[in-house]
CSV table of N, CA and C in Angstrom, one decimal:
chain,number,residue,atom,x,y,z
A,1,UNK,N,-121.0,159.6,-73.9
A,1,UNK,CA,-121.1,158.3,-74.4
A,1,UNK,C,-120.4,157.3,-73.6
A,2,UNK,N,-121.4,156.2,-72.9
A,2,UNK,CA,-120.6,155.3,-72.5
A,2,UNK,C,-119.8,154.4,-72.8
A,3,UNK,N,-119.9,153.7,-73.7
A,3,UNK,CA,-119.2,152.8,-74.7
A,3,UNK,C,-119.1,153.1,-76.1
A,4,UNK,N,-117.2,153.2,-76.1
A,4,UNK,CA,-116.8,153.6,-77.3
A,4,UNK,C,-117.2,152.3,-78.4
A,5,UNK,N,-117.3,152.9,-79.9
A,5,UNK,CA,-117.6,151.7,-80.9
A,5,UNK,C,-116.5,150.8,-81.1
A,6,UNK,N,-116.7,150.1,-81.5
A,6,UNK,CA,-115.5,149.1,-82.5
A,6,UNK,C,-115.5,148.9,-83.9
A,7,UNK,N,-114.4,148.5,-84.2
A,7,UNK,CA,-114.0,148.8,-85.4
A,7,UNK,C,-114.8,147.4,-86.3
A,8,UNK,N,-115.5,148.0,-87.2
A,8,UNK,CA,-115.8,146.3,-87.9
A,8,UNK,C,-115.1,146.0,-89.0
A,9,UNK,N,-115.3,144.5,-89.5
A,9,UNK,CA,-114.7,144.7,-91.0
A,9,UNK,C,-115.4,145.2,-91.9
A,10,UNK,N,-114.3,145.7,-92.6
A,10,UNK,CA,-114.4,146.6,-93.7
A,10,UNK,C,-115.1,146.1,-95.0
A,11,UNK,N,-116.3,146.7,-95.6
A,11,UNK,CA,-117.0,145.8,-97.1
A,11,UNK,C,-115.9,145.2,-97.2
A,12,UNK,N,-116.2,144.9,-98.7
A,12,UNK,CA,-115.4,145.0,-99.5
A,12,UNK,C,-114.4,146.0,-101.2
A,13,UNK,N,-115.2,146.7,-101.0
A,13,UNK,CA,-114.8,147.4,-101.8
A,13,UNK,C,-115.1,149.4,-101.1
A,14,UNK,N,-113.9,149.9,-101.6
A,14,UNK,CA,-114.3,151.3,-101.0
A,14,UNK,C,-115.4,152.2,-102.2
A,15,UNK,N,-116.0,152.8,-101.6
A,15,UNK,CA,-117.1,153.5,-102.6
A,15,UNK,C,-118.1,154.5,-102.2
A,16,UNK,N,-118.5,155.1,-103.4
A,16,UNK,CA,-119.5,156.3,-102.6
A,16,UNK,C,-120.3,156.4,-103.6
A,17,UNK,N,-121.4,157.3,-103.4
A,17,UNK,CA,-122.6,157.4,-103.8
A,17,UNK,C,-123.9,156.1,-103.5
A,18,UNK,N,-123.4,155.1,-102.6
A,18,UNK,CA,-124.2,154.0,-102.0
A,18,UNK,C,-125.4,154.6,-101.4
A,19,UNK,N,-126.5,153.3,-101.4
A,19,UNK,CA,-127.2,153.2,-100.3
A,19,UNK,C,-126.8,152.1,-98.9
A,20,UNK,N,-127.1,153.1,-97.8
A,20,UNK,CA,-127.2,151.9,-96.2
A,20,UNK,C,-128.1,152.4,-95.7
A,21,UNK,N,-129.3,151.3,-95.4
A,21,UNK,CA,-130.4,151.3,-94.5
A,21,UNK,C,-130.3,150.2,-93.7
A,22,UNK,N,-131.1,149.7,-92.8
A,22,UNK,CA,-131.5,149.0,-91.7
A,22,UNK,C,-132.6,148.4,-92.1
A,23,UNK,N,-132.8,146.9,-92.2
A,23,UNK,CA,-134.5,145.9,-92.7
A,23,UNK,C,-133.8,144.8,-91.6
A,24,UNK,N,-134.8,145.2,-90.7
A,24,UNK,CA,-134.7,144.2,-89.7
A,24,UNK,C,-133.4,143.9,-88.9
A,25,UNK,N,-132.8,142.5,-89.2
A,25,UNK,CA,-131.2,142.6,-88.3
A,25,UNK,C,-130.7,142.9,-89.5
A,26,UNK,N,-130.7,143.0,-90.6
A,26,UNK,CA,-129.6,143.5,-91.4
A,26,UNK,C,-129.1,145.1,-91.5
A,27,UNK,N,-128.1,145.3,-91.9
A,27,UNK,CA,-128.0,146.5,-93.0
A,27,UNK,C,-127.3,146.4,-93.8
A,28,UNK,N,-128.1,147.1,-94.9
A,28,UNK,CA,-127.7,146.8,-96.0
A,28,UNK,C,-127.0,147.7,-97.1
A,29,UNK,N,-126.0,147.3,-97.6
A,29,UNK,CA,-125.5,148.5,-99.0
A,29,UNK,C,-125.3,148.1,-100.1
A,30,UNK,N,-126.1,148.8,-100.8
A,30,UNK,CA,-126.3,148.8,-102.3
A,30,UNK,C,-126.0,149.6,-102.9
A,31,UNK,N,-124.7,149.3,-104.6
A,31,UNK,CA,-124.7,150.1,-105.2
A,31,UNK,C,-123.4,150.8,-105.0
A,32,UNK,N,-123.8,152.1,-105.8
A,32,UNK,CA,-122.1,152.8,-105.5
A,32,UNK,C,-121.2,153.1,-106.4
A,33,UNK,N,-120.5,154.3,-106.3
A,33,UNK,CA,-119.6,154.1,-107.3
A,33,UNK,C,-118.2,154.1,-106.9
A,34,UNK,N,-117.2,153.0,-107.5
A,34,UNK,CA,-115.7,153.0,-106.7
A,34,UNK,C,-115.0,154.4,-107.0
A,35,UNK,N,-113.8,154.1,-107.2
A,35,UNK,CA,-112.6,154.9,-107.2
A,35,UNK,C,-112.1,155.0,-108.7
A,36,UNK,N,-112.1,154.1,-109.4
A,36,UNK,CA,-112.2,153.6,-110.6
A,36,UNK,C,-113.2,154.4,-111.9
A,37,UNK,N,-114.4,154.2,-111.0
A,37,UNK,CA,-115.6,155.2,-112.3
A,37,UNK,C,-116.4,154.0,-111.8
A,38,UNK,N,-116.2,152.7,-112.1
A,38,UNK,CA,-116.9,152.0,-112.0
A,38,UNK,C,-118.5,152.0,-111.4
A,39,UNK,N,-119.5,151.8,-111.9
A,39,UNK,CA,-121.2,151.7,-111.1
A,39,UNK,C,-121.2,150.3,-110.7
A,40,UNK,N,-121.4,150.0,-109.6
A,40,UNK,CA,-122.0,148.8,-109.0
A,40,UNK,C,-123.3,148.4,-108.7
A,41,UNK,N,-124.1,146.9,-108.7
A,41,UNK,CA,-125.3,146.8,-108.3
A,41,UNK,C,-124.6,145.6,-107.5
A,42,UNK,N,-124.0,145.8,-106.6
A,42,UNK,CA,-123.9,144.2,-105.4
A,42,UNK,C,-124.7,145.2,-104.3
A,43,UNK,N,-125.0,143.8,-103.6
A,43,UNK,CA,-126.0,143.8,-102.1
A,43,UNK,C,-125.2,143.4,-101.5
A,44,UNK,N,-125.1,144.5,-100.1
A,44,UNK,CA,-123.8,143.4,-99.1
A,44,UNK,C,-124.7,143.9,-97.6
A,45,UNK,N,-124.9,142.5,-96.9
A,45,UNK,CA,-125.7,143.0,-95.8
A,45,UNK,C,-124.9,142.6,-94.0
A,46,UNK,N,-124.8,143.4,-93.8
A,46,UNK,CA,-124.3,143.2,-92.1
A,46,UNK,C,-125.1,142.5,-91.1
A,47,UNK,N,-124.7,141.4,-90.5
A,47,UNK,CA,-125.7,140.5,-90.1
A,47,UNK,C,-125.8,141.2,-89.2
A,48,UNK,N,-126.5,141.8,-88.3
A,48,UNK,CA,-126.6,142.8,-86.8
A,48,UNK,C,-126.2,141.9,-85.8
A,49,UNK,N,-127.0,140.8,-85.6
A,49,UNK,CA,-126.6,140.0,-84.7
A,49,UNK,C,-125.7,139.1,-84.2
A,50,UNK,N,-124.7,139.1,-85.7
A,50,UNK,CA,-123.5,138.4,-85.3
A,50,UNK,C,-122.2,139.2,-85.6
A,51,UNK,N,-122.4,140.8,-86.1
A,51,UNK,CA,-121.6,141.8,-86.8
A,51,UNK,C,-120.4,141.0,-87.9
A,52,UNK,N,-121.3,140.1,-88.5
A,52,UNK,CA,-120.0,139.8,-90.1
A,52,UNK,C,-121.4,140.5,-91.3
A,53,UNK,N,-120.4,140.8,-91.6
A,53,UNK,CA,-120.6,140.9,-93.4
A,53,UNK,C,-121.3,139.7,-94.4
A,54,UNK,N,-122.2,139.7,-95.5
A,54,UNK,CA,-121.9,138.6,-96.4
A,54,UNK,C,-122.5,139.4,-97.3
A,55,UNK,N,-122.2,138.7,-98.5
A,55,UNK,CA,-122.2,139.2,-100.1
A,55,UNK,C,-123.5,138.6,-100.4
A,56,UNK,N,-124.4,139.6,-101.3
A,56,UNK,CA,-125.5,138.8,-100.7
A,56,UNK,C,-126.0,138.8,-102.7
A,57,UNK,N,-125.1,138.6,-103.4
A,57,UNK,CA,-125.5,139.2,-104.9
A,57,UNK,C,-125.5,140.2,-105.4
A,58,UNK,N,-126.3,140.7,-106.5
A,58,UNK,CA,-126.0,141.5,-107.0
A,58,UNK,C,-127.6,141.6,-107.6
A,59,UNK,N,-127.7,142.9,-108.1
A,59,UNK,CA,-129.0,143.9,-108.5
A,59,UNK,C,-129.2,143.8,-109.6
A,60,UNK,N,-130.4,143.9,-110.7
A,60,UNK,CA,-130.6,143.9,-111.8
A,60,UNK,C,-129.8,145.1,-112.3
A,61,UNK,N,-129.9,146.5,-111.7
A,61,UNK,CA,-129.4,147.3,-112.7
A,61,UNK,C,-128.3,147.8,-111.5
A,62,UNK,N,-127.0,148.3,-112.2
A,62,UNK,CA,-125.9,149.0,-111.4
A,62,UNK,C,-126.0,150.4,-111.6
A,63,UNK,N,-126.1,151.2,-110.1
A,63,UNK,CA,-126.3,152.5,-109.3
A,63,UNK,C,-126.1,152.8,-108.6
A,64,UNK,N,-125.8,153.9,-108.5
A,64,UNK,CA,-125.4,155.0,-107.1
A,64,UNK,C,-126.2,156.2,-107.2
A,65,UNK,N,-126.2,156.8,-107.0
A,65,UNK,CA,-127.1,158.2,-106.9
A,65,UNK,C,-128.4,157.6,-106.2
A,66,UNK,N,-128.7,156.6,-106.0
A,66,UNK,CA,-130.1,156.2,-105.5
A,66,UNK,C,-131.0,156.1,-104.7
A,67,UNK,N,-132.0,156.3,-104.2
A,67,UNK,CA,-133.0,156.1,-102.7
A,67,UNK,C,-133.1,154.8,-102.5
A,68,UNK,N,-133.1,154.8,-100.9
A,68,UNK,CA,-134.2,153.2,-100.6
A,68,UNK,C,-134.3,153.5,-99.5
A,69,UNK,N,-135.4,152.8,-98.8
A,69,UNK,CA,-136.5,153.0,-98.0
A,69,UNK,C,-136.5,151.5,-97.5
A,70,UNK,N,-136.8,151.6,-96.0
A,70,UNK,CA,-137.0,150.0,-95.8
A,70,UNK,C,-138.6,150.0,-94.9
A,71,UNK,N,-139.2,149.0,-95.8
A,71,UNK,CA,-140.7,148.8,-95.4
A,71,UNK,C,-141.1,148.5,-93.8
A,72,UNK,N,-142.5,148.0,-93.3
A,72,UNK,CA,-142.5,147.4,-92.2
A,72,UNK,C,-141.8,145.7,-92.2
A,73,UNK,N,-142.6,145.4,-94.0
A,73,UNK,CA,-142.2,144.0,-93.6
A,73,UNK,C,-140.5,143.6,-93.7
A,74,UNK,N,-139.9,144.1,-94.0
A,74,UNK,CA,-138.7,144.6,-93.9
A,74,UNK,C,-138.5,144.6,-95.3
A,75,UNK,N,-138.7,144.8,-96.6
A,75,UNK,CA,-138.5,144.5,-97.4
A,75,UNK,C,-138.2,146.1,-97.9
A,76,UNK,N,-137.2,146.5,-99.0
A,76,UNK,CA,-136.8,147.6,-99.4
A,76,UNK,C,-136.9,148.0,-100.6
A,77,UNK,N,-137.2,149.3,-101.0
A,77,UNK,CA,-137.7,149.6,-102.0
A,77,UNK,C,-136.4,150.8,-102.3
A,78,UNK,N,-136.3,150.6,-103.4
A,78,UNK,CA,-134.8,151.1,-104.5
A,78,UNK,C,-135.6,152.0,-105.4
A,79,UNK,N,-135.0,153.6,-105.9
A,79,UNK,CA,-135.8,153.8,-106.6
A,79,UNK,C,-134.7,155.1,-107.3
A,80,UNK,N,-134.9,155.2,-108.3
A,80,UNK,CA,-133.6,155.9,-109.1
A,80,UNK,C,-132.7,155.9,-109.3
A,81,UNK,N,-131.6,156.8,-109.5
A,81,UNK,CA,-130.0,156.7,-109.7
A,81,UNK,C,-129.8,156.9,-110.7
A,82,UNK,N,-127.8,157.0,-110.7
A,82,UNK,CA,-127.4,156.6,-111.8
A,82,UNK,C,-126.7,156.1,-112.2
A,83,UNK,N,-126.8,154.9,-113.5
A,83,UNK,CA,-126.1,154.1,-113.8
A,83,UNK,C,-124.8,154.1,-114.6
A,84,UNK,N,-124.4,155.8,-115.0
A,84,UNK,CA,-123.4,155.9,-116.0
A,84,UNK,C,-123.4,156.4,-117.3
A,85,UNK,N,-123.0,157.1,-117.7
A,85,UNK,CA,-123.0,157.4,-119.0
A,85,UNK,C,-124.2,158.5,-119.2
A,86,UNK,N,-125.6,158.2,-119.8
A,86,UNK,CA,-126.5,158.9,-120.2
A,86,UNK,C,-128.1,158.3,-118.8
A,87,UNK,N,-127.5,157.1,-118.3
A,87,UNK,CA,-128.8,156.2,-117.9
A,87,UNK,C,-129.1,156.5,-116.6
A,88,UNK,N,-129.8,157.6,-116.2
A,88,UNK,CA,-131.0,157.4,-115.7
A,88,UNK,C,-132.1,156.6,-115.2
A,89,UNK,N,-132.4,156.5,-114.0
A,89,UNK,CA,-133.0,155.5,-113.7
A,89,UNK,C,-134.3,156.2,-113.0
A,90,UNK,N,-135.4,155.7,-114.1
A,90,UNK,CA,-137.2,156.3,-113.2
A,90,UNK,C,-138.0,155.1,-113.1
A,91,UNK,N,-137.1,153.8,-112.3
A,91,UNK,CA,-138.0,153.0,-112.0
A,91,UNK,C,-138.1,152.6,-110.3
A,92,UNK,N,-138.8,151.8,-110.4
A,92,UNK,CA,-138.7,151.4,-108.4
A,92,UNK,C,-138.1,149.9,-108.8
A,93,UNK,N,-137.9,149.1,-107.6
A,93,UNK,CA,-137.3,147.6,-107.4
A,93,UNK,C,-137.8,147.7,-105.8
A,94,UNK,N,-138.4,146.4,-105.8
A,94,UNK,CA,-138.5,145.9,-104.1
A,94,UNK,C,-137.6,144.9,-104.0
A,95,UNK,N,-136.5,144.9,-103.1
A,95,UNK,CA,-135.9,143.6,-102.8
A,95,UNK,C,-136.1,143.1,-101.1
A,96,UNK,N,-135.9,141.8,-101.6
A,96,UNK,CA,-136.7,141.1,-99.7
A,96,UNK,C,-135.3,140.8,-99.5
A,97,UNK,N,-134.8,141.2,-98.8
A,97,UNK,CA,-133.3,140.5,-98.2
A,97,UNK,C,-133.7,138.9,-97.2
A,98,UNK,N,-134.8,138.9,-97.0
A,98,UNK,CA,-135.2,137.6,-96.4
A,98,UNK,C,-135.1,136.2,-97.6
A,99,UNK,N,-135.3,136.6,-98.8
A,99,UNK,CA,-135.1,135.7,-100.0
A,99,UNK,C,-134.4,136.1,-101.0
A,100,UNK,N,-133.7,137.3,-100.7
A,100,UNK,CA,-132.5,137.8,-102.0
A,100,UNK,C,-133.1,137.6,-102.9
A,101,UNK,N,-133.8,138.6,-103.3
A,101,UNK,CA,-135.0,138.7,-104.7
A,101,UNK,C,-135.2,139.8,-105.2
A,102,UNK,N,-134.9,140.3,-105.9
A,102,UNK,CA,-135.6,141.7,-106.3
A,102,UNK,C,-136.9,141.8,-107.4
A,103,UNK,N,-138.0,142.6,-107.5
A,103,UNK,CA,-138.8,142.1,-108.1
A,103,UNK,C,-139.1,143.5,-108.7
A,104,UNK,N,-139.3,144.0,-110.1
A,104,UNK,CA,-139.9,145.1,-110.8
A,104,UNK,C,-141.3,145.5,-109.9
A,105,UNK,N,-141.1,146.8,-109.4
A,105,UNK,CA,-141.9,147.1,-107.9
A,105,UNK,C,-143.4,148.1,-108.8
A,106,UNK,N,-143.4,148.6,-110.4
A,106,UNK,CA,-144.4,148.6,-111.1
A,106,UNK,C,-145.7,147.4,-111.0
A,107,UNK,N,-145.2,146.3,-110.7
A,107,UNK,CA,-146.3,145.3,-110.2
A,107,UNK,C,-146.7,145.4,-109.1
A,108,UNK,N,-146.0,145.8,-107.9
A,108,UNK,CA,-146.9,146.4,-106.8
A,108,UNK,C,-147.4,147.8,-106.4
A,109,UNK,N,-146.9,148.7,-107.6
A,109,UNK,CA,-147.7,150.1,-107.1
A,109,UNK,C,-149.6,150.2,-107.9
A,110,UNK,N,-150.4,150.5,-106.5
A,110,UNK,CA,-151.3,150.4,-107.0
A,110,UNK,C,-151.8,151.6,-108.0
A,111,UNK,N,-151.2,152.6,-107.8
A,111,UNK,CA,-152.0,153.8,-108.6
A,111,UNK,C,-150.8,154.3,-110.0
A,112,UNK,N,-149.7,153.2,-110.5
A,112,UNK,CA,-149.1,154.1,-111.3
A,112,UNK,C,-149.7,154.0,-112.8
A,113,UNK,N,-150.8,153.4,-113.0
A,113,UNK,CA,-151.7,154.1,-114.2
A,113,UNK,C,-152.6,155.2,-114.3
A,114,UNK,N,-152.6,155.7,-112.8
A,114,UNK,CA,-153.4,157.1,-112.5
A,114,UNK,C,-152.4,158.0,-112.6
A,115,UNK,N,-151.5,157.9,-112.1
A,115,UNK,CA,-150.3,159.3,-112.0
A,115,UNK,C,-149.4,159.3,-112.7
A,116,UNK,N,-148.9,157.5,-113.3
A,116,UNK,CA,-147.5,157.7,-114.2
A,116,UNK,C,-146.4,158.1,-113.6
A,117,UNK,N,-145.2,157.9,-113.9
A,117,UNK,CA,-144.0,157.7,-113.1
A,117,UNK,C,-143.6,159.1,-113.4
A,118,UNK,N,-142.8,159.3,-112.4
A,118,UNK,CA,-141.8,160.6,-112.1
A,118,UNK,C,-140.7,160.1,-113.1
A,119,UNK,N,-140.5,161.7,-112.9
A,119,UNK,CA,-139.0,161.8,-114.5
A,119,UNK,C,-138.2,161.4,-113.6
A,120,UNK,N,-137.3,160.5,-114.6
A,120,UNK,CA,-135.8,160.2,-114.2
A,120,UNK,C,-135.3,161.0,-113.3
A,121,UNK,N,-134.2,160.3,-112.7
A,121,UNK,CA,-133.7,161.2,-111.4
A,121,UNK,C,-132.8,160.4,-110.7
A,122,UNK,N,-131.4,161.3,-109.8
A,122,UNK,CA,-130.7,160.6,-109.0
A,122,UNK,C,-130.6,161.5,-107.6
A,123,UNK,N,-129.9,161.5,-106.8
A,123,UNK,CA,-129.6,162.3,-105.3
A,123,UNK,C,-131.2,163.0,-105.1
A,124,UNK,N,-132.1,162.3,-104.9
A,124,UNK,CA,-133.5,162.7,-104.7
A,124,UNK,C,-133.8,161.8,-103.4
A,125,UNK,N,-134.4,162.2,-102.5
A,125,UNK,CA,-134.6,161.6,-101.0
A,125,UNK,C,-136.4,160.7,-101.0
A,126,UNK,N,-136.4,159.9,-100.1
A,126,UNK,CA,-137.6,159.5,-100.1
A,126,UNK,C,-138.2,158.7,-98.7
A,127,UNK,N,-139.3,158.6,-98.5
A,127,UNK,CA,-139.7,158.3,-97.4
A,127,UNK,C,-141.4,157.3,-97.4
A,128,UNK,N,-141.2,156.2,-96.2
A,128,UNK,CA,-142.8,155.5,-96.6
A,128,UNK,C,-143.4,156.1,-95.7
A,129,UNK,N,-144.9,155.9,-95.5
A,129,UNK,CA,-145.9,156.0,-94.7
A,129,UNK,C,-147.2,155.0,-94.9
A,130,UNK,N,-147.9,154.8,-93.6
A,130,UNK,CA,-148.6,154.1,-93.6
A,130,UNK,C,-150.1,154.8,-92.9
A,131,UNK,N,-151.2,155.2,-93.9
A,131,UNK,CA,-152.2,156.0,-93.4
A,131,UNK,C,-153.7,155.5,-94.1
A,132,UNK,N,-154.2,155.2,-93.0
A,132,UNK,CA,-155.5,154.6,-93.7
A,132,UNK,C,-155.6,152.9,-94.0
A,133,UNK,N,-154.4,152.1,-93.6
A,133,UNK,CA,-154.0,150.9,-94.4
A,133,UNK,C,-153.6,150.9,-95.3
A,134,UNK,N,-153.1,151.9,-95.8
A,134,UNK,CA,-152.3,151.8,-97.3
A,134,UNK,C,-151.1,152.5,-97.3
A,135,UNK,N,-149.7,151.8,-97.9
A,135,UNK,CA,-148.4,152.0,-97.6
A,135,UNK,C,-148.7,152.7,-98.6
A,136,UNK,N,-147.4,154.7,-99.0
A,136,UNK,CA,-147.6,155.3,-99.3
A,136,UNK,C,-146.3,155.6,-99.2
A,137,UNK,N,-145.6,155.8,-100.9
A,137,UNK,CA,-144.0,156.0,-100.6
A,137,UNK,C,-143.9,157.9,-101.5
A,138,UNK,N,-143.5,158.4,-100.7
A,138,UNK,CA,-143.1,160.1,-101.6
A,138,UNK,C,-141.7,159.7,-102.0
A,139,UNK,N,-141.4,160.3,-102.8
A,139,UNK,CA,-140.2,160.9,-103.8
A,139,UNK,C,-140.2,162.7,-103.9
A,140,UNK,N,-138.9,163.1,-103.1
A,140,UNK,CA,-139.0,164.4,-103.4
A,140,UNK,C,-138.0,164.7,-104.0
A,141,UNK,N,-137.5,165.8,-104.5
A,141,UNK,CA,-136.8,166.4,-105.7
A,141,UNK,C,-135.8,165.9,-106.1
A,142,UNK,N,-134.0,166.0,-106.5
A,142,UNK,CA,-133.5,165.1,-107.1
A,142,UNK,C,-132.7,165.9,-108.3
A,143,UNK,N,-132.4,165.4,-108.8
A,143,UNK,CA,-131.7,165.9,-110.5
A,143,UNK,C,-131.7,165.2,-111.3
A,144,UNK,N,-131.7,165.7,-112.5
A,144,UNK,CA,-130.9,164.4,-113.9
A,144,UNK,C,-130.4,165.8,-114.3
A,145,UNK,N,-130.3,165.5,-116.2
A,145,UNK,CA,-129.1,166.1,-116.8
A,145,UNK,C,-129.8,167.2,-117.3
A,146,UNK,N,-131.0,167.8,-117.2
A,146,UNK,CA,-132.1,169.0,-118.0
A,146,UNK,C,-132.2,169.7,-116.6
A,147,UNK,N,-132.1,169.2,-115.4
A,147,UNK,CA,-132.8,170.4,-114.7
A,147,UNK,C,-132.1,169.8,-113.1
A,148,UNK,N,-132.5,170.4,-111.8
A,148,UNK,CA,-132.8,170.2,-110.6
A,148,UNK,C,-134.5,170.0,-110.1
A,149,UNK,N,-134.7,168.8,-109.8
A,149,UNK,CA,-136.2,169.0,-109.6
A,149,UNK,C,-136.7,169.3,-108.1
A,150,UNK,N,-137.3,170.0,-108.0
A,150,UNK,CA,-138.4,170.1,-106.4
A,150,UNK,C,-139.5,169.9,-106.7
A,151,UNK,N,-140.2,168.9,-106.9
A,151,UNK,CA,-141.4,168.7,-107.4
A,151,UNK,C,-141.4,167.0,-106.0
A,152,UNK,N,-142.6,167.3,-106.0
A,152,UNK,CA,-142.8,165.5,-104.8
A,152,UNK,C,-143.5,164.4,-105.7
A,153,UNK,N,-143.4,163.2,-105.4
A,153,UNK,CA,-144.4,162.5,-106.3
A,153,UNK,C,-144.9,161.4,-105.4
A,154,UNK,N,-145.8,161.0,-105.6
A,154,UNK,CA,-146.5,160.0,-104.3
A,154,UNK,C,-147.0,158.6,-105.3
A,155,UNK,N,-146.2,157.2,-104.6
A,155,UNK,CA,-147.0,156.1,-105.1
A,155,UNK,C,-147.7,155.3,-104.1
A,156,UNK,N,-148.9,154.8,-104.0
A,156,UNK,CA,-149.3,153.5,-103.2
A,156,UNK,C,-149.1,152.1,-103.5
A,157,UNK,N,-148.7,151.6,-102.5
A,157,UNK,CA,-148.5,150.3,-103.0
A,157,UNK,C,-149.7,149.3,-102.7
A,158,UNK,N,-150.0,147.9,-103.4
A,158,UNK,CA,-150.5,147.4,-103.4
A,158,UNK,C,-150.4,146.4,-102.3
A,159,UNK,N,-151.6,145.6,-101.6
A,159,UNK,CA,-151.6,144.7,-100.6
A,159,UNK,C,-150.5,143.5,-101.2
């Protein structure tokens, strides 16, 4: 390795069970759970191009245990976790970090009245694809509190 890294600053808060992916120049982390117990839904994204930090809000629902995937258009798709206590999370969220928005992502899957949503679930991995012109996100196995699942589940999104 030719050049060693440097140190950046540090979030703001120490935590685990987060998400960090890459949408465009950002990266981004969401979620998490501190040291405390506490579940978090803040968005904190690393500007790539200027390497600072900014706080970029916070999430409808607070989780850790959860997937995300970042699209072509760079927009990110959130999907499970857990929020604490008994709650479970079997829904999706798209958020655009280009407008700090998140939007209930059941309005853009086109087939979830043919297949219906996958059981609740957290530490479950996921991945998009784009075949034929139609983005196509899998969900593979995972857990909640009845079982470990290996089962896949496939949704399409809409244009």
């Amino acid at each position: 390795v030719a050049n060693a890294s440097k140190n950046l600053a540090k979030t703001q808060n120490p935590k685990k069970s987060d998400q960090a992916l890459s949408s465009g120049i950002y990266l981004m982390i969401h979620g998490g759970k501190m040291i405390d117990g506490t579940i978090l839904k803040d968005v904190t994204l690393l500007d790539l191009s200027i390497m600072q930090w900014h706080n970029h809000g916070t999430s409808p629902s607070s989780l850790c245990g959860h997937s995300s995937i970042s699209l072509d258009s760079g927009d990110v798709i959130i999907y499970g976790g857990w929020g604490g206590n008994l709650d479970i999370s079997d829904s999706f969220s798209v958020y655009s970090p280009k407008s700090n928005r998140f939007i209930d992502c059941e309005q853009v899957i086109k087939n979830a009245a043919d297949v219906g949503m996958p059981k609740p679930r957290f530490s479950c991995c996921m991945c998009s694809y784009n075949l034929e012109n139609e983005v196509s996100v899998m969900v593979f196995g995972g857990v909640n509190f009845e079982e470990d699942l290996c089962d896949s589940f496939k949704v399409t999104l809409a244009d």
